[in-house]
PDB file of C-alpha atoms in Angstrom:
ATOM      1  CA  MET A1314       0.100   0.132  -0.068  1.00 36.00           C
ATOM      2  CA  ALA A1315       1.553   4.102  -0.796  1.00 38.00           C
ATOM      3  CA  VAL A1316       1.994   6.064   1.907  1.00 39.00           C
ATOM      4  CA  SER A1317      -0.505   8.088   2.316  1.00 45.00           C
ATOM      5  CA  PRO A1318      -0.478  11.970   3.271  1.00 49.00           C
ATOM      6  CA  SER A1319      -3.472  11.309   5.400  1.00 55.00           C
ATOM      7  CA  SER A1320      -3.003  10.507   8.791  1.00 63.00           C
ATOM      8  CA  SER A1321      -6.171   8.924   9.881  1.00 64.00           C
ATOM      9  CA  ALA A1322      -4.775   6.282   7.348  1.00 70.00           C
ATOM     10  CA  GLN A1323      -1.609   6.279   9.440  1.00 76.00           C
ATOM     11  CA  GLN A1324      -3.263   6.521  12.899  1.00 76.00           C
ATOM     12  CA  ALA A1325      -5.406   3.510  11.533  1.00 79.00           C
ATOM     13  CA  ARG A1326      -2.513   1.729  10.289  1.00 83.00           C
ATOM     14  CA  GLN A1327      -0.610   2.239  13.581  1.00 89.00           C
ATOM     15  CA  ALA A1328      -4.074   1.349  15.896  1.00 87.00           C
ATOM     16  CA  LEU A1329      -3.848  -2.648  13.550  1.00 91.00           C
ATOM     17  CA  ALA A1330      -0.111  -2.521  14.572  1.00 93.00           C
ATOM     18  CA  THR A1331      -0.570  -1.676  18.069  1.00 94.00           C
ATOM     19  CA  ARG A1332      -3.239  -4.430  18.806  1.00 93.00           C
ATOM     20  CA  LEU A1333      -0.740  -7.188  16.836  1.00 95.00           C
ATOM     21  CA  ALA A1334       1.769  -6.401  19.068  1.00 95.00           C
ATOM     22  CA  ASP A1335      -0.167  -6.688  21.670  1.00 95.00           C
ATOM     23  CA  LEU A1336      -1.038 -10.125  20.590  1.00 95.00           C
ATOM     24  CA  CYS A1337       2.498 -11.225  20.435  1.00 95.00           C
ATOM     25  CA  ARG A1338       2.797 -10.046  24.815  1.00 95.00           C
ATOM     26  CA  ASP A1339      -0.503 -11.441  25.727  1.00 96.00           C
ATOM     27  CA  ALA A1340       0.893 -14.528  24.151  1.00 96.00           C
ATOM     28  CA  GLY A1341       4.185 -14.517  25.737  1.00 96.00           C
ATOM     29  CA  LEU A1342       6.239 -13.960  22.614  1.00 95.00           C
ATOM     30  CA  THR A1343       8.844 -11.385  21.406  1.00 94.00           C
ATOM     31  CA  GLY A1344       9.148 -10.389  17.541  1.00 93.00           C
ATOM     32  CA  ALA A1345      11.887 -12.684  16.904  1.00 94.00           C
ATOM     33  CA  ASP A1346       9.723 -15.859  18.401  1.00 95.00           C
ATOM     34  CA  LEU A1347       6.739 -14.920  16.210  1.00 95.00           C
ATOM     35  CA  ALA A1348       8.731 -14.594  13.521  1.00 95.00           C
ATOM     36  CA  GLU A1349      10.552 -17.947  13.636  1.00 95.00           C
ATOM     37  CA  ARG A1350       6.841 -19.337  13.934  1.00 95.00           C
ATOM     38  CA  CYS A1351       5.943 -17.605  11.192  1.00 96.00           C
ATOM     39  CA  GLY A1352       8.817 -18.793   8.956  1.00 96.00           C
ATOM     40  CA  TRP A1353       9.796 -14.461   8.562  1.00 95.00           C
ATOM     41  CA  SER A1354      12.698 -12.902   8.624  1.00 93.00           C
ATOM     42  CA  LYS A1355      13.082 -11.575  12.362  1.00 87.00           C
ATOM     43  CA  SER A1356      13.058  -7.418  10.612  1.00 93.00           C
ATOM     44  CA  LYS A1357       9.467  -8.032   9.199  1.00 95.00           C
ATOM     45  CA  SER A1358       7.549  -8.810  12.747  1.00 93.00           C
ATOM     46  CA  SER A1359       9.422  -5.813  13.691  1.00 93.00           C
ATOM     47  CA  ARG A1360       8.337  -3.716  11.170  1.00 93.00           C
ATOM     48  CA  ILE A1361       4.787  -4.682  11.225  1.00 95.00           C
ATOM     49  CA  MET A1362       4.888  -3.926  14.608  1.00 94.00           C
ATOM     50  CA  ASN A1363       5.982  -0.200  13.919  1.00 92.00           C
ATOM     51  CA  ALA A1364       3.684   0.237  11.647  1.00 89.00           C
ATOM     52  CA  ARG A1365       6.241   0.748   8.862  1.00 88.00           C
ATOM     53  CA  THR A1366       5.031  -2.275   6.835  1.00 89.00           C
ATOM     54  CA  PRO A1367       1.193  -3.063   6.542  1.00 87.00           C
ATOM     55  CA  PRO A1368       0.487  -6.694   6.977  1.00 92.00           C
ATOM     56  CA  SER A1369      -1.539  -8.642   4.123  1.00 91.00           C
ATOM     57  CA  ALA A1370      -4.459 -10.675   5.461  1.00 88.00           C
ATOM     58  CA  ASP A1371      -2.662 -13.833   5.694  1.00 93.00           C
ATOM     59  CA  ASP A1372       0.316 -12.472   6.953  1.00 94.00           C
ATOM     60  CA  ILE A1373      -2.640 -11.773  10.012  1.00 95.00           C
ATOM     61  CA  ARG A1374      -3.261 -15.219   9.782  1.00 95.00           C
ATOM     62  CA  ALA A1375      -0.186 -16.850  10.271  1.00 96.00           C
ATOM     63  CA  TRP A1376       0.216 -13.883  13.946  1.00 97.00           C
ATOM     64  CA  CYS A1377      -3.505 -15.180  15.244  1.00 96.00           C
ATOM     65  CA  HIS A1378      -2.238 -18.522  14.942  1.00 96.00           C
ATOM     66  CA  ALA A1379       1.402 -18.241  16.222  1.00 97.00           C
ATOM     67  CA  CYS A1380       0.037 -16.196  19.321  1.00 97.00           C
ATOM     68  CA  GLY A1381      -3.726 -18.624  19.781  1.00 96.00           C
ATOM     69  CA  ALA A1382      -5.366 -16.393  19.321  1.00 95.00           C
ATOM     70  CA  GLU A1383      -7.363 -16.950  15.923  1.00 94.00           C
ATOM     71  CA  GLU A1384     -10.720 -15.687  17.104  1.00 94.00           C
ATOM     72  CA  GLN A1385      -9.909 -12.660  16.102  1.00 92.00           C
ATOM     73  CA  THR A1386      -8.040 -13.238  12.919  1.00 92.00           C
ATOM     74  CA  GLU A1387     -11.493 -11.684  10.888  1.00 87.00           C
ATOM     75  CA  ASP A1388     -11.557  -8.944  13.526  1.00 82.00           C
ATOM     76  CA  LEU A1389      -8.232  -8.297  12.646  1.00 88.00           C
ATOM     77  CA  ILE A1390      -8.802  -8.489   8.651  1.00 84.00           C
ATOM     78  CA  ALA A1391     -11.702  -5.714   8.973  1.00 73.00           C
ATOM     79  CA  SER A1392      -9.100  -3.306  10.901  1.00 78.00           C
ATOM     80  CA  LEU A1393      -6.859  -3.815   8.084  1.00 81.00           C
ATOM     81  CA  ARG A1394      -9.315  -3.429   5.166  1.00 71.00           C
ATOM     82  CA  THR A1395     -10.017   0.322   6.926  1.00 70.00           C
ATOM     83  CA  ALA A1396      -7.302   0.878   7.035  1.00 74.00           C
ATOM     84  CA  GLU A1397      -6.485   0.007   3.189  1.00 70.00           C
ATOM     85  CA  GLY A1398      -9.794   1.757   2.365  1.00 67.00           C
ATOM     86  CA  MET A1399      -8.645   5.090   3.637  1.00 80.00           C
ATOM     87  CA  TRP A1400      -6.083   5.507   0.535  1.00 77.00           C
ATOM     88  CA  VAL A1401      -6.761   4.171  -2.286  1.00 78.00           C
ATOM     89  CA  ASP A1402      -5.347   3.765  -5.533  1.00 78.00           C
ATOM     90  CA  TRP A1403      -7.432   5.193  -8.970  1.00 81.00           C
ATOM     91  CA  ARG A1404      -6.084   1.766 -10.753  1.00 79.00           C
ATOM     92  CA  ARG A1405      -7.501  -0.006  -7.523  1.00 76.00           C
ATOM     93  CA  MET A1406     -10.738   1.671  -7.325  1.00 81.00           C
ATOM     94  CA  GLU A1407     -11.823   1.215 -11.031  1.00 85.00           C
ATOM     95  CA  ARG A1408     -10.415  -2.082 -11.755  1.00 81.00           C
ATOM     96  CA  ALA A1409     -13.986  -3.150 -12.133  1.00 82.00           C
ATOM     97  CA  GLY A1410     -15.126  -0.031 -13.948  1.00 88.00           C
ATOM     98  CA  LEU A1411     -16.430   2.933 -14.057  1.00 93.00           C
ATOM     99  CA  LYS A1412     -19.936   2.096 -13.020  1.00 93.00           C
ATOM    100  CA  GLN A1413     -18.780   0.256 -10.064  1.00 90.00           C
ATOM    101  CA  ALA A1414     -16.654   3.361  -8.866  1.00 87.00           C
ATOM    102  CA  GLN A1415     -19.878   5.762  -9.352  1.00 91.00           C
ATOM    103  CA  GLU A1416     -22.561   3.207  -7.299  1.00 90.00           C
ATOM    104  CA  ALA A1417     -19.819   2.733  -4.474  1.00 87.00           C
ATOM    105  CA  ARG A1418     -19.736   6.274  -2.987  1.00 88.00           C
ATOM    106  CA  LEU A1419     -23.963   6.023  -2.832  1.00 90.00           C
ATOM    107  CA  PRO A1420     -24.484   4.639   0.529  1.00 92.00           C
ATOM    108  CA  LEU A1421     -22.120   7.423   2.217  1.00 92.00           C
ATOM    109  CA  TYR A1422     -24.041   9.946  -0.242  1.00 95.00           C
ATOM    110  CA  GLN A1423     -27.591   8.766   1.148  1.00 95.00           C
ATOM    111  CA  ARG A1424     -26.392   9.342   4.757  1.00 94.00           C
ATOM    112  CA  THR A1425     -25.389  12.420   4.456  1.00 97.00           C
ATOM    113  CA  HIS A1426     -27.396  15.736   5.343  1.00 97.00           C
ATOM    114  CA  ARG A1427     -24.514  18.435   4.882  1.00 98.00           C
ATOM    115  CA  PHE A1428     -22.338  18.182   2.056  1.00 98.00           C
ATOM    116  CA  ARG A1429     -19.445  20.939   1.568  1.00 98.00           C
ATOM    117  CA  SER A1430     -17.547  20.630  -1.960  1.00 98.00           C
ATOM    118  CA  TYR A1431     -14.480  22.480  -2.938  1.00 98.00           C
ATOM    119  CA  SER A1432     -13.143  22.241  -6.531  1.00 97.00           C
ATOM    120  CA  SER A1433     -10.160  23.763  -8.744  1.00 95.00           C
ATOM    121  CA  TRP A1434     -10.429  21.039 -11.483  1.00 93.00           C
ATOM    122  CA  LEU A1435     -13.765  19.974 -12.883  1.00 96.00           C
ATOM    123  CA  VAL A1436     -17.625  21.102 -11.954  1.00 98.00           C
ATOM    124  CA  PRO A1437     -18.386  18.784  -9.188  1.00 97.00           C
ATOM    125  CA  GLY A1438     -20.140  15.418 -10.363  1.00 96.00           C
ATOM    126  CA  MET A1439     -23.219  16.460  -7.847  1.00 97.00           C
ATOM    127  CA  ILE A1440     -23.978  19.170 -10.518  1.00 98.00           C
ATOM    128  CA  GLN A1441     -22.821  17.852 -13.924  1.00 98.00           C
ATOM    129  CA  THR A1442     -25.136  17.691 -16.416  1.00 98.00           C
ATOM    130  CA  GLN A1443     -25.400  14.155 -18.346  1.00 98.00           C
ATOM    131  CA  PRO A1444     -23.028  15.318 -21.323  1.00 98.00           C
ATOM    132  CA  TYR A1445     -20.377  16.730 -19.126  1.00 98.00           C
ATOM    133  CA  THR A1446     -20.470  13.861 -17.261  1.00 97.00           C
ATOM    134  CA  ALA A1447     -19.969  11.633 -19.747  1.00 97.00           C
ATOM    135  CA  ALA A1448     -17.015  13.522 -21.406  1.00 97.00           C
ATOM    136  CA  ALA A1449     -15.017  14.015 -18.152  1.00 96.00           C
ATOM    137  CA  LEU A1450     -16.349  10.202 -17.516  1.00 96.00           C
ATOM    138  CA  GLN A1451     -15.140   9.039 -21.367  1.00 96.00           C
ATOM    139  CA  ALA A1452     -11.263  11.120 -21.074  1.00 94.00           C
ATOM    140  CA  ILE A1453     -10.732   9.602 -17.802  1.00 93.00           C
ATOM    141  CA  GLN A1454     -11.762   6.034 -19.199  1.00 94.00           C
ATOM    142  CA  ARG A1455      -9.635   6.335 -22.299  1.00 93.00           C
ATOM    143  CA  ARG A1456      -6.152   7.921 -20.226  1.00 89.00           C
ATOM    144  CA  ARG A1457      -6.344   5.747 -17.648  1.00 88.00           C
ATOM    145  CA  GLY A1458      -7.030   2.348 -20.209  1.00 89.00           C
ATOM    146  CA  LEU A1459     -10.219   1.398 -18.662  1.00 89.00           C
ATOM    147  CA  VAL A1460     -13.135  -1.326 -19.640  1.00 89.00           C
ATOM    148  CA  ASP A1461     -15.292   1.588 -21.536  1.00 92.00           C
ATOM    149  CA  ASP A1462     -18.196   1.189 -19.015  1.00 95.00           C
ATOM    150  CA  VAL A1463     -19.008   5.035 -19.530  1.00 96.00           C
ATOM    151  CA  ALA A1464     -22.817   4.847 -21.204  1.00 96.00           C
ATOM    152  CA  ASP A1465     -23.681   2.428 -17.389  1.00 96.00           C
ATOM    153  CA  ALA A1466     -21.318   4.554 -15.295  1.00 95.00           C
ATOM    154  CA  VAL A1467     -22.916   8.169 -16.649  1.00 96.00           C
ATOM    155  CA  ALA A1468     -26.433   6.529 -15.524  1.00 97.00           C
ATOM    156  CA  ALA A1469     -25.098   5.760 -12.344  1.00 95.00           C
ATOM    157  CA  ARG A1470     -23.689   9.450 -11.038  1.00 96.00           C
ATOM    158  CA  MET A1471     -27.047  11.113 -12.269  1.00 97.00           C
ATOM    159  CA  GLU A1472     -29.511   8.324 -10.607  1.00 95.00           C
ATOM    160  CA  ARG A1473     -27.045   9.859  -7.352  1.00 95.00           C
ATOM    161  CA  GLN A1474     -27.889  12.592  -8.019  1.00 96.00           C
ATOM    162  CA  ARG A1475     -31.248  11.932  -7.064  1.00 96.00           C
ATOM    163  CA  VAL A1476     -30.039  13.048  -3.169  1.00 96.00           C
ATOM    164  CA  LEU A1477     -30.440  16.868  -4.231  1.00 97.00           C
ATOM    165  CA  TYR A1478     -34.123  16.426  -4.218  1.00 96.00           C
ATOM    166  CA  GLU A1479     -34.474  13.936  -1.018  1.00 94.00           C
ATOM    167  CA  GLY A1480     -35.018  15.033   2.077  1.00 93.00           C
ATOM    168  CA  ASP A1481     -33.847  17.999   3.743  1.00 95.00           C
ATOM    169  CA  ARG A1482     -29.962  18.255   2.514  1.00 97.00           C
ATOM    170  CA  ARG A1483     -27.845  20.500   2.228  1.00 98.00           C
ATOM    171  CA  PHE A1484     -25.353  21.308  -0.373  1.00 98.00           C
ATOM    172  CA  ALA A1485     -22.498  24.532  -0.628  1.00 98.00           C
ATOM    173  CA  PHE A1486     -20.476  24.163  -3.840  1.00 98.00           C
ATOM    174  CA  LEU A1487     -17.379  25.748  -4.363  1.00 98.00           C
ATOM    175  CA  VAL A1488     -15.843  26.691  -7.637  1.00 98.00           C
ATOM    176  CA  GLU A1489     -12.922  27.877  -8.835  1.00 98.00           C
ATOM    177  CA  GLU A1490     -13.040  30.625 -11.904  1.00 98.00           C
ATOM    178  CA  SER A1491     -10.746  27.971 -13.966  1.00 97.00           C
ATOM    179  CA  VAL A1492     -13.427  25.620 -13.560  1.00 97.00           C
ATOM    180  CA  ILE A1493     -15.961  27.675 -15.634  1.00 98.00           C
ATOM    181  CA  ARG A1494     -13.853  29.480 -18.040  1.00 96.00           C
ATOM    182  CA  SER A1495     -11.867  26.121 -19.159  1.00 91.00           C
ATOM    183  CA  GLY A1496     -13.715  22.963 -19.238  1.00 86.00           C
ATOM    184  CA  ILE A1497     -13.896  19.367 -21.854  1.00 93.00           C
ATOM    185  CA  GLY A1498     -16.636  18.464 -24.327  1.00 96.00           C
ATOM    186  CA  GLY A1499     -16.480  21.123 -26.635  1.00 96.00           C
ATOM    187  CA  ALA A1500     -18.877  24.555 -26.320  1.00 96.00           C
ATOM    188  CA  GLU A1501     -22.118  23.181 -26.219  1.00 97.00           C
ATOM    189  CA  VAL A1502     -21.846  20.724 -23.699  1.00 98.00           C
ATOM    190  CA  MET A1503     -19.896  23.946 -21.403  1.00 98.00           C
ATOM    191  CA  ILE A1504     -22.528  26.372 -22.573  1.00 98.00           C
ATOM    192  CA  GLY A1505     -25.115  23.356 -21.219  1.00 98.00           C
ATOM    193  CA  GLN A1506     -23.151  23.269 -17.762  1.00 98.00           C
ATOM    194  CA  LEU A1507     -23.201  26.649 -17.147  1.00 98.00           C
ATOM    195  CA  GLY A1508     -26.408  27.147 -18.124  1.00 98.00           C
ATOM    196  CA  HIS A1509     -27.206  24.162 -15.665  1.00 98.00           C
ATOM    197  CA  LEU A1510     -25.419  25.887 -12.965  1.00 98.00           C
ATOM    198  CA  ILE A1511     -27.045  28.769 -12.734  1.00 98.00           C
ATOM    199  CA  ALA A1512     -30.391  26.966 -12.434  1.00 98.00           C
ATOM    200  CA  MET A1513     -28.880  25.152  -9.396  1.00 98.00           C
ATOM    201  CA  ALA A1514     -27.790  27.878  -7.430  1.00 97.00           C
ATOM    202  CA  SER A1515     -31.688  29.061  -7.054  1.00 97.00           C
ATOM    203  CA  ARG A1516     -32.222  25.692  -5.482  1.00 97.00           C
ATOM    204  CA  PRO A1517     -33.132  26.367  -1.788  1.00 97.00           C
ATOM    205  CA  ASN A1518     -31.005  24.104  -0.714  1.00 98.00           C
ATOM    206  CA  VAL A1519     -28.491  24.759  -2.665  1.00 98.00           C
ATOM    207  CA  SER A1520     -24.868  27.471  -2.452  1.00 98.00           C
ATOM    208  CA  LEU A1521     -23.013  27.605  -5.288  1.00 98.00           C
ATOM    209  CA  GLY A1522     -19.458  30.149  -5.063  1.00 98.00           C
ATOM    210  CA  VAL A1523     -17.476  31.328  -7.834  1.00 98.00           C
ATOM    211  CA  VAL A1524     -13.802  32.451  -6.921  1.00 98.00           C
ATOM    212  CA  PRO A1525     -12.807  34.606  -8.702  1.00 97.00           C
ATOM    213  CA  MET A1526      -9.376  34.451 -10.226  1.00 94.00           C
ATOM    214  CA  ARG A1527      -7.905  37.174  -8.533  1.00 92.00           C
ATOM    215  CA  PRO A1528      -3.264  38.225  -8.383  1.00 92.00           C
ATOM    216  CA  ASP A1529      -3.814  39.524  -4.673  1.00 92.00           C
ATOM    217  CA  ARG A1530      -5.085  36.187  -3.361  1.00 90.00           C
ATOM    218  CA  GLU A1531      -3.866  34.661   0.516  1.00 86.00           C
ATOM    219  CA  ARG A1532      -5.511  31.466  -0.020  1.00 90.00           C
ATOM    220  CA  TRP A1533      -4.490  29.901  -3.579  1.00 91.00           C
ATOM    221  CA  PRO A1534      -6.599  26.982  -4.809  1.00 94.00           C
ATOM    222  CA  VAL A1535      -6.083  23.612  -3.002  1.00 94.00           C
ATOM    223  CA  GLU A1536      -7.152  19.566  -4.318  1.00 94.00           C
ATOM    224  CA  GLY A1537     -10.740  18.661  -4.788  1.00 95.00           C
ATOM    225  CA  PHE A1538     -12.607  17.649  -1.974  1.00 97.00           C
ATOM    226  CA  TRP A1539     -15.651  17.243  -0.393  1.00 97.00           C
ATOM    227  CA  ILE A1540     -16.826  16.830   3.397  1.00 98.00           C
ATOM    228  CA  TYR A1541     -19.824  14.402   4.163  1.00 97.00           C
ATOM    229  CA  ASP A1542     -21.491  16.561   7.241  1.00 97.00           C
ATOM    230  CA  ALA A1543     -18.347  16.337  10.128  1.00 92.00           C
ATOM    231  CA  ALA A1544     -17.604  12.673   9.659  1.00 88.00           C
ATOM    232  CA  GLN A1545     -15.471  12.417   6.768  1.00 91.00           C
ATOM    233  CA  VAL A1546     -14.144  14.054   4.180  1.00 93.00           C
ATOM    234  CA  ASN A1547     -12.982  12.523   0.823  1.00 93.00           C
ATOM    235  CA  VAL A1548      -9.797  14.148  -1.800  1.00 93.00           C
ATOM    236  CA  GLU A1549      -9.095  13.395  -5.328  1.00 88.00           C
ATOM    237  CA  LEU A1550      -5.636  13.319  -6.073  1.00 85.00           C
ATOM    238  CA  VAL A1551      -4.029  12.818  -9.500  1.00 83.00           C
ATOM    239  CA  SER A1552      -2.524   9.130  -8.160  1.00 78.00           C
ATOM    240  CA  GLY A1553      -5.509   8.282  -6.277  1.00 82.00           C
ATOM    241  CA  TYR A1554      -8.675   8.815  -3.611  1.00 85.00           C
ATOM    242  CA  LEU A1555      -8.148   9.664  -0.132  1.00 88.00           C
ATOM    243  CA  THR A1556     -10.883   9.370   2.638  1.00 87.00           C
ATOM    244  CA  ILE A1557     -10.248  11.140   6.249  1.00 86.00           C
ATOM    245  CA  THR A1558     -12.197  10.411   9.426  1.00 81.00           C
ATOM    246  CA  GLN A1559      -9.457  11.859  11.714  1.00 77.00           C
ATOM    247  CA  PRO A1560     -11.900  14.518  13.521  1.00 82.00           C
ATOM    248  CA  SER A1561      -8.508  17.008  13.775  1.00 82.00           C
ATOM    249  CA  GLU A1562      -8.022  16.500  10.109  1.00 85.00           C
ATOM    250  CA  VAL A1563     -11.506  17.108   9.267  1.00 89.00           C
ATOM    251  CA  ALA A1564     -11.502  20.767  11.120  1.00 92.00           C
ATOM    252  CA  MET A1565      -8.260  21.396   8.535  1.00 93.00           C
ATOM    253  CA  TYR A1566     -10.579  20.925   5.634  1.00 95.00           C
ATOM    254  CA  ALA A1567     -13.813  23.065   7.077  1.00 97.00           C
ATOM    255  CA  ASP A1568     -11.051  25.193   7.842  1.00 97.00           C
ATOM    256  CA  THR A1569      -9.907  25.860   4.570  1.00 97.00           C
ATOM    257  CA  PHE A1570     -13.669  25.299   2.780  1.00 98.00           C
ATOM    258  CA  ALA A1571     -14.763  28.441   5.156  1.00 98.00           C
ATOM    259  CA  GLU A1572     -11.461  30.510   3.960  1.00 97.00           C
ATOM    260  CA  LEU A1573     -12.019  29.767   0.236  1.00 98.00           C
ATOM    261  CA  ALA A1574     -15.678  30.550   0.804  1.00 98.00           C
ATOM    262  CA  GLU A1575     -14.838  33.725   1.950  1.00 97.00           C
ATOM    263  CA  LEU A1576     -13.415  34.649  -0.980  1.00 97.00           C
ATOM    264  CA  ALA A1577     -16.220  33.282  -3.821  1.00 98.00           C
ATOM    265  CA  VAL A1578     -19.025  35.381  -5.011  1.00 98.00           C
ATOM    266  CA  TYR A1579     -22.990  34.454  -4.470  1.00 98.00           C
ATOM    267  CA  GLY A1580     -25.822  35.729  -5.692  1.00 97.00           C
ATOM    268  CA  ALA A1581     -25.246  37.790  -9.081  1.00 98.00           C
ATOM    269  CA  LYS A1582     -22.205  38.382  -9.366  1.00 98.00           C
ATOM    270  CA  ALA A1583     -22.005  34.475  -9.316  1.00 98.00           C
ATOM    271  CA  ARG A1584     -24.538  34.416 -12.299  1.00 98.00           C
ATOM    272  CA  SER A1585     -22.722  37.195 -13.987  1.00 98.00           C
ATOM    273  CA  LEU A1586     -18.945  35.303 -13.750  1.00 98.00           C
ATOM    274  CA  ILE A1587     -21.193  32.534 -15.023  1.00 98.00           C
ATOM    275  CA  SER A1588     -22.878  34.002 -17.751  1.00 98.00           C
ATOM    276  CA  ASP A1589     -19.493  35.921 -19.129  1.00 97.00           C
ATOM    277  CA  ALA A1590     -17.995  32.348 -19.329  1.00 97.00           C
ATOM    278  CA  MET A1591     -20.912  31.446 -21.518  1.00 97.00           C
ATOM    279  CA  ASP A1592     -21.048  35.042 -23.719  1.00 96.00           C
ATOM    280  CA  ARG A1593     -17.206  34.023 -24.728  1.00 95.00           C
ATOM    281  CA  LEU A1594     -18.143  30.130 -25.389  1.00 93.00           C
ATOM    282  CA  GLY A1595     -20.886  31.452 -27.754  1.00 81.00           C
TER     283      GLY A1595
END
């Protein structure tokens, strides 16, 4: 597993390593004893106990067997999966296609009531038009050499947008002005997308802010991210998808969102920027 830039993922790995070390001590074993029972080098058990190397599921099974604690095997493997899931590279997330990656997020969307989204790359998926989504996912499919299930993936994303109209959910979207000035799919697709942004901003449960391009900004653009209630942040990086649950880290993203929100324009000023972008495309 690649090293994650998130302390949430690191803390999850450390917690697992601590539990494995405790099992070893409770069994009256040293790291060297355990390595011998498992047929490993002495350094391997040390690396696992110090969270320098993540164990595999087979490593955990061997560890629990060596410690006489087979009843804890499945629980520890579940903890491993949780830690692994905090950082997922795109190839792993999309290995079964883009449709599955889209559907996997639906339960999170359904249980969330307050959404905050910041984007410096693309229009957030929740407020994309179908042609814009198709252009974005087609570009991803071609660039990453994935199976071509783009049509199904687009349908899954459109279905996920239903949460905009259900329940008492609230949505706050921030986009950099560059997102509306340069896009994908060509002029016709972008004009339709920008018109959709204006329509979505009129909804009572939606706030849309545009962060203007300026030469004197004190808070520069950052990677795109979503905040779900106050419980979880997802960050889309070039190399993969990061899940953050550590409260201190979630708070850092919430603070960043608030700072960027203060730079944004809303209402008539945002519509003016979007309309100007549409006029330039026309």
